PDB file of C-alpha atoms in Angstrom:
ATOM      1  CA  MET A 116     -35.264  25.282  -3.084  1.00  0.00           C
ATOM      2  CA  ALA A 117     -35.297  23.766   0.477  1.00  0.00           C
ATOM      3  CA  GLU A 118     -37.765  20.279  -0.059  1.00  0.00           C
ATOM      4  CA  THR A 119     -41.515  19.759   1.458  1.00  0.00           C
ATOM      5  CA  TYR A 120     -42.831  16.859   2.820  1.00  0.00           C
ATOM      6  CA  THR A 121     -45.878  16.282   3.737  1.00  0.00           C
ATOM      7  CA  SER A 122     -45.610  14.244   7.520  1.00  0.00           C
ATOM      8  CA  PHE A 123     -41.960  12.826   8.939  1.00  0.00           C
ATOM      9  CA  ALA A 124     -43.106   9.589   7.639  1.00  0.00           C
ATOM     10  CA  ASP A 125     -42.683  11.333   4.169  1.00  0.00           C
ATOM     11  CA  MET A 126     -39.773  13.113   4.733  1.00  0.00           C
ATOM     12  CA  ALA A 127     -37.975   9.806   6.700  1.00  0.00           C
ATOM     13  CA  ASP A 128     -38.971   7.455   3.273  1.00  0.00           C
ATOM     14  CA  ALA A 129     -37.404  10.172   1.110  1.00  0.00           C
ATOM     15  CA  GLN A 130     -33.954   9.762   3.443  1.00  0.00           C
ATOM     16  CA  GLN A 131     -34.159   6.290   3.317  1.00  0.00           C
ATOM     17  CA  GLN A 132     -33.998   6.334  -0.724  1.00  0.00           C
ATOM     18  CA  LYS A 133     -31.598   8.994  -0.422  1.00  0.00           C
ATOM     19  CA  ARG A 134     -29.429   6.922   1.643  1.00  0.00           C
ATOM     20  CA  LEU A 135     -30.089   3.757  -0.953  1.00  0.00           C
ATOM     21  CA  ALA A 136     -29.218   5.647  -4.237  1.00  0.00           C
ATOM     22  CA  LYS A 137     -26.060   6.650  -2.306  1.00  0.00           C
ATOM     23  CA  GLN A 138     -25.643   3.331  -1.868  1.00  0.00           C
ATOM     24  CA  ARG A 139     -26.130   1.488  -5.298  1.00  0.00           C
ATOM     25  CA  ALA A 140     -24.108   4.571  -6.302  1.00  0.00           C
ATOM     26  CA  LEU A 141     -21.231   3.600  -4.511  1.00  0.00           C
ATOM     27  CA  GLN A 142     -21.638  -0.154  -5.291  1.00  0.00           C
ATOM     28  CA  GLN A 143     -22.089   0.693  -9.031  1.00  0.00           C
ATOM     29  CA  GLN A 144     -18.671   2.397  -8.459  1.00  0.00           C
ATOM     30  CA  ASN A 145     -17.066  -0.278  -6.729  1.00  0.00           C
ATOM     31  CA  GLN A 146     -17.976  -2.672  -9.750  1.00  0.00           C
ATOM     32  CA  GLU A 147     -16.326   0.371 -12.671  1.00  0.00           C
ATOM     33  CA  ARG A 148     -12.944  -0.147  -9.879  1.00  0.00           C
ATOM     34  CA  PHE A 149     -12.978  -3.762 -10.054  1.00  0.00           C
ATOM     35  CA  LYS A 150     -12.781  -4.061 -13.681  1.00  0.00           C
ATOM     36  CA  GLU A 151     -10.553  -0.981 -13.960  1.00  0.00           C
ATOM     37  CA  ILE A 152      -8.001  -2.284 -11.207  1.00  0.00           C
ATOM     38  CA  LEU A 153      -7.887  -6.567 -10.439  1.00  0.00           C
ATOM     39  CA  SER A 154     -10.319  -7.993 -13.359  1.00  0.00           C
ATOM     40  CA  GLY A 155      -7.579 -10.070 -15.222  1.00  0.00           C
ATOM     41  CA  GLN A 156      -5.247  -9.311 -12.830  1.00  0.00           C
ATOM     42  CA  PHE A 157      -5.561 -11.741 -10.044  1.00  0.00           C
ATOM     43  CA  GLU A 158      -2.301 -13.586 -10.601  1.00  0.00           C
ATOM     44  CA  ALA A 159      -0.083 -11.279 -10.089  1.00  0.00           C
ATOM     45  CA  PHE A 160      -0.467 -11.454  -6.220  1.00  0.00           C
ATOM     46  CA  ASP A 161       1.302 -14.594  -6.351  1.00  0.00           C
ATOM     47  CA  THR A 162       4.863 -13.066  -7.337  1.00  0.00           C
ATOM     48  CA  VAL A 163       4.663 -12.617  -3.400  1.00  0.00           C
ATOM     49  CA  ARG A 164       3.970 -14.476  -0.483  1.00  0.00           C
ATOM     50  CA  ARG A 165       3.461 -11.697   2.508  1.00  0.00           C
ATOM     51  CA  TRP A 166       2.550  -8.794   0.909  1.00  0.00           C
ATOM     52  CA  PRO A 167       2.828  -5.323   3.321  1.00  0.00           C
ATOM     53  CA  LEU A 168       0.582  -4.763   6.691  1.00  0.00           C
ATOM     54  CA  LEU A 169      -1.187  -1.337   4.910  1.00  0.00           C
ATOM     55  CA  GLN A 170      -2.497   1.012   7.874  1.00  0.00           C
ATOM     56  CA  SER A 171      -6.182   1.047   7.128  1.00  0.00           C
ATOM     57  CA  THR A 172      -8.479   4.857   7.685  1.00  0.00           C
ATOM     58  CA  THR A 173     -11.591   2.421   8.538  1.00  0.00           C
ATOM     59  CA  LYS A 174     -12.566   2.846  12.049  1.00  0.00           C
ATOM     60  CA  GLY A 175     -11.457   0.283  14.246  1.00  0.00           C
ATOM     61  CA  ILE A 176      -9.518  -1.408  11.951  1.00  0.00           C
ATOM     62  CA  ARG A 177      -6.163  -1.426  12.043  1.00  0.00           C
ATOM     63  CA  ALA A 178      -4.867  -2.682   9.166  1.00  0.00           C
ATOM     64  CA  LEU A 179      -5.582  -5.011   6.345  1.00  0.00           C
ATOM     65  CA  ARG A 180      -3.351  -7.415   3.577  1.00  0.00           C
ATOM     66  CA  PHE A 181      -3.295  -9.486   0.658  1.00  0.00           C
ATOM     67  CA  TYR A 182      -2.799 -12.574  -0.554  1.00  0.00           C
ATOM     68  CA  ARG A 183      -3.443 -15.437  -2.262  1.00  0.00           C
ATOM     69  CA  ALA A 184      -3.958 -19.228  -1.262  1.00  0.00           C
ATOM     70  CA  PRO A 185      -4.425 -21.311  -3.974  1.00  0.00           C
ATOM     71  CA  GLU A 186      -5.979 -24.332  -2.094  1.00  0.00           C
ATOM     72  CA  MET A 187      -8.723 -21.691  -0.468  1.00  0.00           C
ATOM     73  CA  GLY A 188     -10.023 -21.094  -4.325  1.00  0.00           C
ATOM     74  CA  ASP A 189     -10.134 -19.072  -6.868  1.00  0.00           C
ATOM     75  CA  SER A 190      -9.955 -16.039  -5.329  1.00  0.00           C
ATOM     76  CA  LEU A 191      -7.740 -12.748  -4.184  1.00  0.00           C
ATOM     77  CA  ASN A 192      -7.716 -13.255  -0.340  1.00  0.00           C
ATOM     78  CA  ILE A 193      -8.196 -10.429   2.135  1.00  0.00           C
ATOM     79  CA  GLU A 194      -7.529 -10.386   6.059  1.00  0.00           C
ATOM     80  CA  ILE A 195      -8.545  -7.660   8.245  1.00  0.00           C
ATOM     81  CA  TYR A 196      -6.765  -6.055  11.574  1.00  0.00           C
ATOM     82  CA  TYR A 197      -8.564  -5.572  14.427  1.00  0.00           C
ATOM     83  CA  ARG A 198     -10.037  -5.121  17.975  1.00  0.00           C
ATOM     84  CA  ASP A 199     -12.134  -7.318  19.525  1.00  0.00           C
ATOM     85  CA  LYS A 200     -13.916  -6.469  22.629  1.00  0.00           C
ATOM     86  CA  ASN A 201     -11.249  -7.671  25.176  1.00  0.00           C
ATOM     87  CA  LYS A 202      -8.336  -5.111  23.685  1.00  0.00           C
ATOM     88  CA  LYS A 203      -7.072  -8.527  21.422  1.00  0.00           C
ATOM     89  CA  GLN A 204      -5.180  -7.611  18.006  1.00  0.00           C
ATOM     90  CA  SER A 205      -7.827 -10.609  16.335  1.00  0.00           C
ATOM     91  CA  ARG A 206      -8.257 -11.151  12.197  1.00  0.00           C
ATOM     92  CA  GLU A 207     -11.255 -11.791  10.129  1.00  0.00           C
ATOM     93  CA  LEU A 208     -10.400 -13.767   6.646  1.00  0.00           C
ATOM     94  CA  GLY A 209     -12.712 -12.561   3.418  1.00  0.00           C
ATOM     95  CA  SER A 210     -12.398 -12.875  -0.507  1.00  0.00           C
ATOM     96  CA  ILE A 211     -12.735 -10.735  -3.696  1.00  0.00           C
ATOM     97  CA  SER A 212     -13.976 -13.442  -6.015  1.00  0.00           C
ATOM     98  CA  LYS A 213     -13.199 -13.499  -9.817  1.00  0.00           C
ATOM     99  CA  GLY A 214     -16.121 -11.579 -10.962  1.00  0.00           C
ATOM    100  CA  GLY A 215     -16.252  -8.474  -8.149  1.00  0.00           C
ATOM    101  CA  VAL A 216     -17.857 -10.249  -5.256  1.00  0.00           C
ATOM    102  CA  PHE A 217     -16.316  -9.036  -2.165  1.00  0.00           C
ATOM    103  CA  SER A 218     -16.887 -11.848   1.143  1.00  0.00           C
ATOM    104  CA  MET A 219     -15.783 -11.158   4.487  1.00  0.00           C
ATOM    105  CA  ARG A 220     -17.859 -11.619   7.831  1.00  0.00           C
ATOM    106  CA  LEU A 221     -17.810  -8.561  10.275  1.00  0.00           C
ATOM    107  CA  PRO A 222     -17.358  -9.547  13.880  1.00  0.00           C
ATOM    108  CA  LYS A 223     -19.449  -7.487  16.884  1.00  0.00           C
ATOM    109  CA  THR A 224     -17.159  -5.084  16.914  1.00  0.00           C
ATOM    110  CA  LEU A 225     -17.067  -3.930  13.176  1.00  0.00           C
ATOM    111  CA  GLN A 226     -20.739  -4.098  13.128  1.00  0.00           C
ATOM    112  CA  HIS A 227     -20.546  -0.110  12.176  1.00  0.00           C
ATOM    113  CA  VAL A 228     -19.164  -0.702   9.935  1.00  0.00           C
ATOM    114  CA  ASP A 229     -19.980  -0.236   5.504  1.00  0.00           C
ATOM    115  CA  ARG A 230     -18.927  -2.949   3.381  1.00  0.00           C
ATOM    116  CA  ASP A 231     -18.846  -1.521   0.856  1.00  0.00           C
ATOM    117  CA  LEU A 232     -16.798   1.616   2.158  1.00  0.00           C
ATOM    118  CA  LEU A 233     -14.122  -1.007   3.197  1.00  0.00           C
ATOM    119  CA  PHE A 234     -14.656  -2.669  -0.359  1.00  0.00           C
ATOM    120  CA  SER A 235     -14.188   0.868  -1.904  1.00  0.00           C
ATOM    121  CA  GLU A 236     -11.059   1.542   0.904  1.00  0.00           C
ATOM    122  CA  ILE A 237      -9.800  -2.533  -0.554  1.00  0.00           C
ATOM    123  CA  LEU A 238      -9.653  -1.793  -4.430  1.00  0.00           C
ATOM    124  CA  GLU A 239      -8.159   1.734  -3.622  1.00  0.00           C
ATOM    125  CA  ASP A 240      -5.272   0.120  -1.446  1.00  0.00           C
ATOM    126  CA  ILE A 241      -5.131  -2.750  -4.365  1.00  0.00           C
ATOM    127  CA  ASP A 242      -4.291   0.191  -7.017  1.00  0.00           C
ATOM    128  CA  ARG A 243      -1.705   2.014  -4.828  1.00  0.00           C
ATOM    129  CA  LEU A 244       0.029  -0.940  -4.411  1.00  0.00           C
ATOM    130  CA  HIS A 245      -0.100  -2.032  -7.845  1.00  0.00           C
ATOM    131  CA  PRO A 246       0.922  -5.850  -7.306  1.00  0.00           C
ATOM    132  CA  SER A 247       2.516  -6.488 -10.815  1.00  0.00           C
ATOM    133  CA  VAL A 248       5.337  -4.749  -9.832  1.00  0.00           C
ATOM    134  CA  TRP A 249       7.050  -5.886  -7.285  1.00  0.00           C
ATOM    135  CA  VAL A 250       9.757  -9.184  -7.156  1.00  0.00           C
ATOM    136  CA  PRO A 251      10.567 -10.683  -3.183  1.00  0.00           C
ATOM    137  CA  LEU A 252      13.493 -10.921  -2.155  1.00  0.00           C
ATOM    138  CA  ASP A 253      15.480 -13.254  -0.880  1.00  0.00           C
ATOM    139  CA  SER A 254      16.656 -12.142   2.562  1.00  0.00           C
ATOM    140  CA  ASP A 255      15.388  -8.980   4.726  1.00  0.00           C
ATOM    141  CA  ILE A 256      15.759  -5.163   3.604  1.00  0.00           C
ATOM    142  CA  VAL A 257      17.395  -4.169   6.281  1.00  0.00           C
ATOM    143  CA  VAL A 258      19.115  -5.834   9.432  1.00  0.00           C
ATOM    144  CA  ARG A 259      19.322  -5.207  13.380  1.00  0.00           C
ATOM    145  CA  GLU A 260      22.371  -3.294  14.900  1.00  0.00           C
ATOM    146  CA  GLU A 261      22.435  -5.148  17.924  1.00  0.00           C
ATOM    147  CA  THR A 262      21.471  -8.896  16.525  1.00  0.00           C
ATOM    148  CA  GLY A 263      21.940  -8.726  12.702  1.00  0.00           C
ATOM    149  CA  LYS A 264      18.681 -10.159  12.982  1.00  0.00           C
ATOM    150  CA  ALA A 265      15.300  -8.286  11.766  1.00  0.00           C
ATOM    151  CA  LYS A 266      13.998  -6.012  13.549  1.00  0.00           C
ATOM    152  CA  GLU A 267      10.285  -6.293  13.999  1.00  0.00           C
ATOM    153  CA  GLY A 268       7.635  -3.801  15.965  1.00  0.00           C
ATOM    154  CA  GLY A 269      10.574  -0.993  15.465  1.00  0.00           C
ATOM    155  CA  ASN A 270       7.151   0.915  16.676  1.00  0.00           C
ATOM    156  CA  GLY A 271       6.925   0.235  19.551  1.00  0.00           C
ATOM    157  CA  ASN A 272       3.399  -1.844  19.570  1.00  0.00           C
ATOM    158  CA  GLY A 273       4.965  -4.063  21.224  1.00  0.00           C
ATOM    159  CA  GLY A 274       5.683  -6.592  19.137  1.00  0.00           C
ATOM    160  CA  GLU A 275       2.725  -5.926  16.653  1.00  0.00           C
ATOM    161  CA  GLU A 276       3.947  -6.558  12.815  1.00  0.00           C
ATOM    162  CA  VAL A 277       4.827  -3.213  11.623  1.00  0.00           C
ATOM    163  CA  THR A 278       1.935  -1.477   9.493  1.00  0.00           C
ATOM    164  CA  VAL A 279       2.976   0.725   5.919  1.00  0.00           C
ATOM    165  CA  ASP A 280       0.705   3.585   5.599  1.00  0.00           C
ATOM    166  CA  PRO A 281      -0.569   2.886   1.505  1.00  0.00           C
ATOM    167  CA  ARG A 282      -0.061   6.200   0.612  1.00  0.00           C
ATOM    168  CA  ARG A 283       4.070   6.801   0.731  1.00  0.00           C
ATOM    169  CA  ILE A 284       3.840   3.477  -1.507  1.00  0.00           C
ATOM    170  CA  GLU A 285       1.355   5.012  -4.100  1.00  0.00           C
ATOM    171  CA  PHE A 286       3.527   8.878  -3.698  1.00  0.00           C
ATOM    172  CA  LEU A 287       6.893   6.583  -4.851  1.00  0.00           C
ATOM    173  CA  ARG A 288       5.888   3.627  -7.261  1.00  0.00           C
ATOM    174  CA  LYS A 289       4.320   7.058  -9.436  1.00  0.00           C
ATOM    175  CA  GLN A 290       7.090   9.233  -9.494  1.00  0.00           C
ATOM    176  CA  PRO A 291       8.324   9.388 -13.610  1.00  0.00           C
ATOM    177  CA  ASP A 292      11.370   7.355 -12.690  1.00  0.00           C
ATOM    178  CA  PHE A 293      10.492   4.682 -10.846  1.00  0.00           C
ATOM    179  CA  LEU A 294      11.007   1.265 -12.314  1.00  0.00           C
ATOM    180  CA  ALA A 295      10.321  -1.905  -9.505  1.00  0.00           C
ATOM    181  CA  GLY A 296      10.367  -2.402  -6.348  1.00  0.00           C
ATOM    182  CA  GLY A 297      10.967  -5.404  -3.626  1.00  0.00           C
ATOM    183  CA  ILE A 298       9.807  -6.663  -0.702  1.00  0.00           C
ATOM    184  CA  GLY A 299      11.980  -8.574   1.757  1.00  0.00           C
ATOM    185  CA  GLY A 300      11.818 -12.579   1.674  1.00  0.00           C
ATOM    186  CA  LYS A 301      11.747 -13.943   5.322  1.00  0.00           C
ATOM    187  CA  LYS A 302      10.404 -11.499   7.534  1.00  0.00           C
ATOM    188  CA  LEU A 303       8.677  -7.615   6.297  1.00  0.00           C
ATOM    189  CA  ASN A 304       9.984  -5.696   9.106  1.00  0.00           C
ATOM    190  CA  GLY A 305       8.253  -2.603   7.063  1.00  0.00           C
ATOM    191  CA  TYR A 306      11.442  -2.205   5.020  1.00  0.00           C
ATOM    192  CA  LEU A 307      10.327  -1.685   0.817  1.00  0.00           C
ATOM    193  CA  ALA A 308      12.939  -1.073  -1.650  1.00  0.00           C
ATOM    194  CA  PHE A 309      11.725   0.501  -5.149  1.00  0.00           C
ATOM    195  CA  LEU A 310      14.644   1.571  -7.920  1.00  0.00           C
ATOM    196  CA  PHE A 311      14.831   4.325  -9.669  1.00  0.00           C
ATOM    197  CA  ARG A 312      16.739   4.478 -13.078  1.00  0.00           C
ATOM    198  CA  ASP A 313      19.608   6.886 -10.635  1.00  0.00           C
ATOM    199  CA  MET A 314      19.311   5.917  -7.686  1.00  0.00           C
ATOM    200  CA  VAL A 315      17.634   3.232  -4.706  1.00  0.00           C
ATOM    201  CA  VAL A 316      14.995   4.115  -1.474  1.00  0.00           C
ATOM    202  CA  LEU A 317      14.501   2.016   0.990  1.00  0.00           C
ATOM    203  CA  ASP A 318      11.929   3.075   3.336  1.00  0.00           C
ATOM    204  CA  ASN A 319      10.062   2.773   5.996  1.00  0.00           C
ATOM    205  CA  GLN A 320       8.573   5.022   8.804  1.00  0.00           C
ATOM    206  CA  ASN A 321       8.532   2.478  11.816  1.00  0.00           C
ATOM    207  CA  ILE A 322      12.261   1.980  11.658  1.00  0.00           C
ATOM    208  CA  GLY A 323      14.567   5.188  13.112  1.00  0.00           C
ATOM    209  CA  ASN A 324      11.722   7.013  11.461  1.00  0.00           C
ATOM    210  CA  ALA A 325      14.237   7.078   7.648  1.00  0.00           C
ATOM    211  CA  ALA A 326      14.475   6.259   4.492  1.00  0.00           C
ATOM    212  CA  PHE A 327      17.523   5.859   2.774  1.00  0.00           C
ATOM    213  CA  VAL A 328      17.993   7.640  -0.942  1.00  0.00           C
ATOM    214  CA  GLN A 329      21.829   5.118  -2.628  1.00  0.00           C
ATOM    215  CA  LYS A 330      22.490   6.967  -5.751  1.00  0.00           C
ATOM    216  CA  ILE A 331      23.064   4.943  -8.471  1.00  0.00           C
ATOM    217  CA  GLU A 332      26.590   5.274 -10.096  1.00  0.00           C
ATOM    218  CA  ASN A 333      26.060   4.830 -13.476  1.00  0.00           C
ATOM    219  CA  PRO A 334      22.040   5.165 -14.293  1.00  0.00           C
ATOM    220  CA  LEU A 335      20.132   2.363 -15.599  1.00  0.00           C
ATOM    221  CA  SER A 336      20.339   2.393 -19.636  1.00  0.00           C
ATOM    222  CA  ASP A 337      17.470   3.111 -22.374  1.00  0.00           C
ATOM    223  CA  LYS A 338      17.338  -0.789 -22.265  1.00  0.00           C
ATOM    224  CA  GLU A 339      16.882  -1.024 -19.332  1.00  0.00           C
ATOM    225  CA  VAL A 340      14.308   0.736 -18.620  1.00  0.00           C
ATOM    226  CA  THR A 341      12.227  -0.667 -21.465  1.00  0.00           C
ATOM    227  CA  ASP A 342      13.466  -4.236 -19.323  1.00  0.00           C
ATOM    228  CA  ALA A 343      11.551  -3.264 -16.001  1.00  0.00           C
ATOM    229  CA  LYS A 344       8.319  -3.108 -17.966  1.00  0.00           C
ATOM    230  CA  THR A 345       8.446  -6.696 -17.865  1.00  0.00           C
ATOM    231  CA  ARG A 346       8.562  -9.308 -15.474  1.00  0.00           C
ATOM    232  CA  SER A 347      11.727 -11.340 -16.321  1.00  0.00           C
ATOM    233  CA  GLY A 348      13.188  -8.029 -17.230  1.00  0.00           C
ATOM    234  CA  ARG A 349      12.363  -6.675 -13.531  1.00  0.00           C
ATOM    235  CA  ILE A 350      13.767  -9.299 -11.768  1.00  0.00           C
ATOM    236  CA  HIS A 351      17.186  -8.932 -13.493  1.00  0.00           C
ATOM    237  CA  LEU A 352      17.149  -5.097 -12.333  1.00  0.00           C
ATOM    238  CA  ILE A 353      15.777  -6.244  -8.488  1.00  0.00           C
ATOM    239  CA  GLN A 354      18.674  -8.670  -8.738  1.00  0.00           C
ATOM    240  CA  ASN A 355      21.630  -5.818  -9.936  1.00  0.00           C
ATOM    241  CA  TYR A 356      20.373  -3.471  -8.178  1.00  0.00           C
ATOM    242  CA  ILE A 357      18.849  -3.904  -5.003  1.00  0.00           C
ATOM    243  CA  MET A 358      20.316  -7.867  -3.557  1.00  0.00           C
ATOM    244  CA  PRO A 359      23.251  -6.301  -3.194  1.00  0.00           C
ATOM    245  CA  LEU A 360      22.325  -2.865  -0.931  1.00  0.00           C
ATOM    246  CA  ILE A 361      19.898  -5.543   1.425  1.00  0.00           C
ATOM    247  CA  GLY A 362      21.187  -6.968   4.177  1.00  0.00           C
ATOM    248  CA  ARG A 363      22.761  -4.220   5.848  1.00  0.00           C
ATOM    249  CA  THR A 364      21.921  -2.245   9.220  1.00  0.00           C
ATOM    250  CA  ARG A 365      21.467   0.951   8.841  1.00  0.00           C
ATOM    251  CA  ARG A 366      24.794   2.219  10.295  1.00  0.00           C
ATOM    252  CA  GLU A 367      26.550  -0.247   6.890  1.00  0.00           C
ATOM    253  CA  LEU A 368      24.699   1.224   4.285  1.00  0.00           C
ATOM    254  CA  VAL A 369      25.600   4.925   5.122  1.00  0.00           C
ATOM    255  CA  ALA A 370      29.206   3.395   5.256  1.00  0.00           C
ATOM    256  CA  ALA A 371      28.140   2.592   1.897  1.00  0.00           C
ATOM    257  CA  GLY A 372      26.829   6.104   0.452  1.00  0.00           C
ATOM    258  CA  ALA A 373      23.061   5.938   1.287  1.00  0.00           C
ATOM    259  CA  GLU A 374      22.034   9.250   2.780  1.00  0.00           C
ATOM    260  CA  ARG A 375      19.604   8.766   5.207  1.00  0.00           C
ATOM    261  CA  VAL A 376      16.270  11.000   5.443  1.00  0.00           C
ATOM    262  CA  VAL A 377      15.154  11.598   8.443  1.00  0.00           C
ATOM    263  CA  HIS A 378      10.926  11.326   7.863  1.00  0.00           C
ATOM    264  CA  LYS A 379       8.602  13.765   9.450  1.00  0.00           C
ATOM    265  CA  PRO A 380       4.969  14.173   9.278  1.00  0.00           C
ATOM    266  CA  HIS A 381       2.840  12.834   5.816  1.00  0.00           C
ATOM    267  CA  ASN A 382       2.310  15.958   4.280  1.00  0.00           C
ATOM    268  CA  GLU A 383       5.783  17.287   5.499  1.00  0.00           C
ATOM    269  CA  TRP A 384       7.058  13.978   4.532  1.00  0.00           C
ATOM    270  CA  VAL A 385       6.299  14.377   0.414  1.00  0.00           C
ATOM    271  CA  VAL A 386       7.623  17.735   0.167  1.00  0.00           C
ATOM    272  CA  GLN A 387      10.813  16.459   1.694  1.00  0.00           C
ATOM    273  CA  MET A 388      11.076  13.652  -0.330  1.00  0.00           C
ATOM    274  CA  ILE A 389      10.698  15.512  -3.746  1.00  0.00           C
ATOM    275  CA  GLU A 390      13.330  17.558  -2.451  1.00  0.00           C
ATOM    276  CA  LYS A 391      16.065  14.631  -2.494  1.00  0.00           C
ATOM    277  CA  LEU A 392      14.331  12.652  -5.280  1.00  0.00           C
ATOM    278  CA  ASN A 393      15.827  16.146  -6.901  1.00  0.00           C
ATOM    279  CA  GLU A 394      18.722  16.463  -5.853  1.00  0.00           C
ATOM    280  CA  VAL A 395      19.519  13.305  -7.146  1.00  0.00           C
ATOM    281  CA  SER A 396      17.627  13.376 -11.108  1.00  0.00           C
ATOM    282  CA  PRO A 397      15.741  15.833 -11.130  1.00  0.00           C
ATOM    283  CA  HIS A 398      11.878  15.968 -12.744  1.00  0.00           C
ATOM    284  CA  ALA A 399       9.549  17.933 -12.825  1.00  0.00           C
ATOM    285  CA  ASP A 400       6.409  15.798 -12.409  1.00  0.00           C
ATOM    286  CA  ARG A 401       7.638  14.239  -9.189  1.00  0.00           C
ATOM    287  CA  GLU A 402       3.945  15.486  -7.662  1.00  0.00           C
ATOM    288  CA  VAL A 403       1.535  12.478  -6.939  1.00  0.00           C
ATOM    289  CA  LEU A 404      -2.155  13.567  -6.844  1.00  0.00           C
ATOM    290  CA  LEU A 405      -2.704  10.620  -4.533  1.00  0.00           C
ATOM    291  CA  GLU A 406      -5.841   8.019  -4.192  1.00  0.00           C
ATOM    292  CA  GLU A 407      -7.225  10.565  -1.564  1.00  0.00           C
ATOM    293  CA  HIS A 408      -7.511  13.858  -3.437  1.00  0.00           C
ATOM    294  CA  ARG A 409      -8.621  12.274  -6.393  1.00  0.00           C
ATOM    295  CA  ARG A 410     -11.547  10.477  -4.698  1.00  0.00           C
ATOM    296  CA  ASN A 411     -12.653  13.689  -2.950  1.00  0.00           C
ATOM    297  CA  ARG A 412     -12.654  15.357  -6.205  1.00  0.00           C
ATOM    298  CA  SER A 413     -15.217  12.761  -8.194  1.00  0.00           C
ATOM    299  CA  GLU A 414     -17.119  13.009  -4.730  1.00  0.00           C
ATOM    300  CA  LYS A 415     -17.946  17.314  -5.241  1.00  0.00           C
TER     301      LYS A 415
END
């Protein structure tokens, strides 16, 4: 039944109350998600000094990054990257306290941004990343053909640091046979390394627009799979299975037996990667319900 109002003032007041109720519901949801995802997990971010620059879905924000800095207090720090009024790349620093309070001063060009929705995206990306599974690597994952140096800005963005689509991380990390991940230690050129029981996947949506899939000749043992549940075990596995692969050019990777998988748009990429992963190690449950789809379901 349609709502009726005695005046425009009553209608405006009712709409305002609905907006406030929706905002309170989102704030409550964010606090519940904070407790589920991040409470007690701040130290997991200490293991990697330079986390990937994640693409943002918030209008006006290009990307965001997480990091911990003890000298800045007992909190998780957030950097957002955006274009200022002169179209130059700028960044702003915010933080999340251990009590779940999100703080950030938004510049004039981002005054349209809803802080609660931004906090929701940040929590969503932390869940996708799952920081405890990552191990820092001693060198770059893939190096450039021409100079032997890591390729930065490989997507033709004029030298800006490349960004990573967090959906790709979520999809590969949530595979049933995923064990641990590696992040390049010198520079971050967009590549991430994913260790599975039967293979290693080096993925980068920007550089060469391809992933590399290297089958492991002798699949990991049951003991090694169990070891991957601990940090010391993950470090050991990364050293044994990923470190020998990294630091090569793309041509050298192919020569060593890695298969180059040319990427397609995201939805097609998921289907393509499921097929490729199943060629190496068949699993019936490789389809992943991504965070954005779970959120859309809950909002209906």
